[in-house]
């Protein structure tokens, strides 16, 4: 849910942040960097995460928890430059890195969740997982960002963005 919280805010508010935080008004440049990161990083990260998880024995092996820990730590580290970058190239590389690393941990996380549910309840378990993830991730992300941004935009236009980027710490602490 943590990653979806951040993904949702990035997807909805990245152009606002880039224009107000990075002071870039060229929409084609913004769309190019964002489009490249959001189209290529998640599938590449997911494929690498699945491959690494398989190489350590699959998501049912206890050793694969290290795949989650390592890729989640790298995703966490990627949020630092996303919060403080003043250069579009650093920002774009960090965005790609966050999308890639967060997506790399997801196959193992989903595998752990699915394998922990008895066979006869896998359908319901998967549905409940999606419901919870949506309620804790996709739904509150824009609301929280909007509330913080409305309160602080006049005095600190990048404060809400930084708060959301540092929300990643909560997710990492839960791993």
PDB file of C-alpha atoms in Angstrom, residues 49-133:
ATOM      1  CA  UNK A  49      12.690  -8.658  -9.041  1.00  0.00           C
ATOM      2  CA  UNK A  50      10.928 -11.814 -10.178  1.00  0.00           C
ATOM      3  CA  UNK A  51      14.146 -13.198 -11.655  1.00  0.00           C
ATOM      4  CA  UNK A  52      16.168 -12.481  -8.504  1.00  0.00           C
ATOM      5  CA  UNK A  53      13.444 -13.963  -6.306  1.00  0.00           C
ATOM      6  CA  UNK A  54      13.431 -17.104  -8.445  1.00  0.00           C
ATOM      7  CA  UNK A  55      17.233 -17.339  -8.273  1.00  0.00           C
ATOM      8  CA  UNK A  56      17.143 -17.375  -4.460  1.00  0.00           C
ATOM      9  CA  UNK A  57      14.561 -20.154  -4.459  1.00  0.00           C
ATOM     10  CA  UNK A  58      11.258 -18.407  -5.093  1.00  0.00           C
ATOM     11  CA  UNK A  59       8.980 -16.342  -2.916  1.00  0.00           C
ATOM     12  CA  UNK A  60       8.114 -19.343  -0.740  1.00  0.00           C
ATOM     13  CA  UNK A  61      11.696 -19.515   0.566  1.00  0.00           C
ATOM     14  CA  UNK A  62      12.609 -17.420   3.585  1.00  0.00           C
ATOM     15  CA  UNK A  63      15.752 -16.182   1.811  1.00  0.00           C
ATOM     16  CA  UNK A  64      13.646 -14.259  -0.681  1.00  0.00           C
ATOM     17  CA  UNK A  65      12.676 -11.797   2.043  1.00  0.00           C
ATOM     18  CA  UNK A  66      16.093 -10.275   1.335  1.00  0.00           C
ATOM     19  CA  UNK A  67      14.891  -9.428  -2.162  1.00  0.00           C
ATOM     20  CA  UNK A  68      12.118  -7.365  -0.571  1.00  0.00           C
ATOM     21  CA  UNK A  69      14.453  -5.746   1.947  1.00  0.00           C
ATOM     22  CA  UNK A  70      17.168  -4.820  -0.572  1.00  0.00           C
ATOM     23  CA  UNK A  71      14.868  -3.470  -3.298  1.00  0.00           C
ATOM     24  CA  UNK A  72      12.722  -1.645  -0.725  1.00  0.00           C
ATOM     25  CA  UNK A  73      15.852  -0.037   0.775  1.00  0.00           C
ATOM     26  CA  UNK A  74      16.941   1.075  -2.699  1.00  0.00           C
ATOM     27  CA  UNK A  75      13.462   2.495  -3.359  1.00  0.00           C
ATOM     28  CA  UNK A  76      13.669   4.303  -0.021  1.00  0.00           C
ATOM     29  CA  UNK A  77      17.038   5.798  -0.934  1.00  0.00           C
ATOM     30  CA  UNK A  78      15.603   6.951  -4.269  1.00  0.00           C
ATOM     31  CA  UNK A  79      13.080   9.163  -2.498  1.00  0.00           C
ATOM     32  CA  UNK A  80      15.807  11.414  -1.035  1.00  0.00           C
ATOM     33  CA  UNK A  81      16.746  12.936  -4.390  1.00  0.00           C
ATOM     34  CA  UNK A  82      13.073  13.007  -5.418  1.00  0.00           C
ATOM     35  CA  UNK A  83      12.373  15.208  -2.420  1.00  0.00           C
ATOM     36  CA  UNK A  84      15.346  17.540  -2.751  1.00  0.00           C
ATOM     37  CA  UNK A  85      16.512  17.504  -6.399  1.00  0.00           C
ATOM     38  CA  UNK A  86      16.898  20.877  -8.065  1.00  0.00           C
ATOM     39  CA  UNK A  87      18.170  19.414 -11.338  1.00  0.00           C
ATOM     40  CA  UNK A  88      15.767  17.694 -13.737  1.00  0.00           C
ATOM     41  CA  UNK A  89      18.305  14.996 -14.681  1.00  0.00           C
ATOM     42  CA  UNK A  90      18.873  14.026 -11.035  1.00  0.00           C
ATOM     43  CA  UNK A  91      15.117  14.086 -10.486  1.00  0.00           C
ATOM     44  CA  UNK A  92      14.433  11.928 -13.562  1.00  0.00           C
ATOM     45  CA  UNK A  93      17.117   9.385 -12.617  1.00  0.00           C
ATOM     46  CA  UNK A  94      15.720   9.197  -9.077  1.00  0.00           C
ATOM     47  CA  UNK A  95      12.181   8.806 -10.374  1.00  0.00           C
ATOM     48  CA  UNK A  96      13.275   5.959 -12.656  1.00  0.00           C
ATOM     49  CA  UNK A  97      15.183   4.377  -9.765  1.00  0.00           C
ATOM     50  CA  UNK A  98      12.191   4.599  -7.415  1.00  0.00           C
ATOM     51  CA  UNK A  99       9.788   3.105  -9.956  1.00  0.00           C
ATOM     52  CA  UNK A 100      12.305   0.368 -10.826  1.00  0.00           C
ATOM     53  CA  UNK A 101      13.212  -0.638  -7.257  1.00  0.00           C
ATOM     54  CA  UNK A 102       9.676  -0.444  -5.888  1.00  0.00           C
ATOM     55  CA  UNK A 103       8.453  -2.585  -8.777  1.00  0.00           C
ATOM     56  CA  UNK A 104      11.319  -5.041  -8.277  1.00  0.00           C
ATOM     57  CA  UNK A 105      10.135  -5.828  -4.767  1.00  0.00           C
ATOM     58  CA  UNK A 106       6.491  -6.325  -5.737  1.00  0.00           C
ATOM     59  CA  UNK A 107       6.630  -9.844  -7.288  1.00  0.00           C
ATOM     60  CA  UNK A 108       8.102 -11.245  -4.083  1.00  0.00           C
ATOM     61  CA  UNK A 109       5.704  -9.289  -1.857  1.00  0.00           C
ATOM     62  CA  UNK A 110       2.691 -10.499  -3.850  1.00  0.00           C
ATOM     63  CA  UNK A 111       4.089 -14.030  -3.873  1.00  0.00           C
ATOM     64  CA  UNK A 112       4.449 -13.989  -0.100  1.00  0.00           C
ATOM     65  CA  UNK A 113       0.884 -12.777   0.324  1.00  0.00           C
ATOM     66  CA  UNK A 114      -0.614 -15.300  -2.084  1.00  0.00           C
ATOM     67  CA  UNK A 115       1.385 -18.221  -0.675  1.00  0.00           C
ATOM     68  CA  UNK A 116       0.282 -17.426   2.874  1.00  0.00           C
ATOM     69  CA  UNK A 117      -3.398 -18.015   2.035  1.00  0.00           C
ATOM     70  CA  UNK A 118      -4.831 -21.561   1.916  1.00  0.00           C
ATOM     71  CA  UNK A 119      -5.565 -22.776  -1.630  1.00  0.00           C
ATOM     72  CA  UNK A 120      -9.354 -22.679  -1.227  1.00  0.00           C
ATOM     73  CA  UNK A 121      -9.194 -19.002  -0.151  1.00  0.00           C
ATOM     74  CA  UNK A 122      -6.682 -17.648  -2.690  1.00  0.00           C
ATOM     75  CA  UNK A 123      -9.349 -15.834  -4.742  1.00  0.00           C
ATOM     76  CA  UNK A 124     -10.846 -14.137  -1.720  1.00  0.00           C
ATOM     77  CA  UNK A 125      -7.393 -13.483  -0.267  1.00  0.00           C
ATOM     78  CA  UNK A 126      -6.200 -11.832  -3.468  1.00  0.00           C
ATOM     79  CA  UNK A 127      -9.357  -9.707  -3.643  1.00  0.00           C
ATOM     80  CA  UNK A 128      -9.017  -8.660  -0.005  1.00  0.00           C
ATOM     81  CA  UNK A 129      -5.361  -7.782  -0.618  1.00  0.00           C
ATOM     82  CA  UNK A 130      -6.352  -5.513  -3.519  1.00  0.00           C
ATOM     83  CA  UNK A 131      -9.094  -3.885  -1.456  1.00  0.00           C
ATOM     84  CA  UNK A 132      -6.776  -3.153   1.457  1.00  0.00           C
ATOM     85  CA  UNK A 133      -4.008  -1.958  -0.837  1.00  0.00           C
TER      86      UNK A 133
END
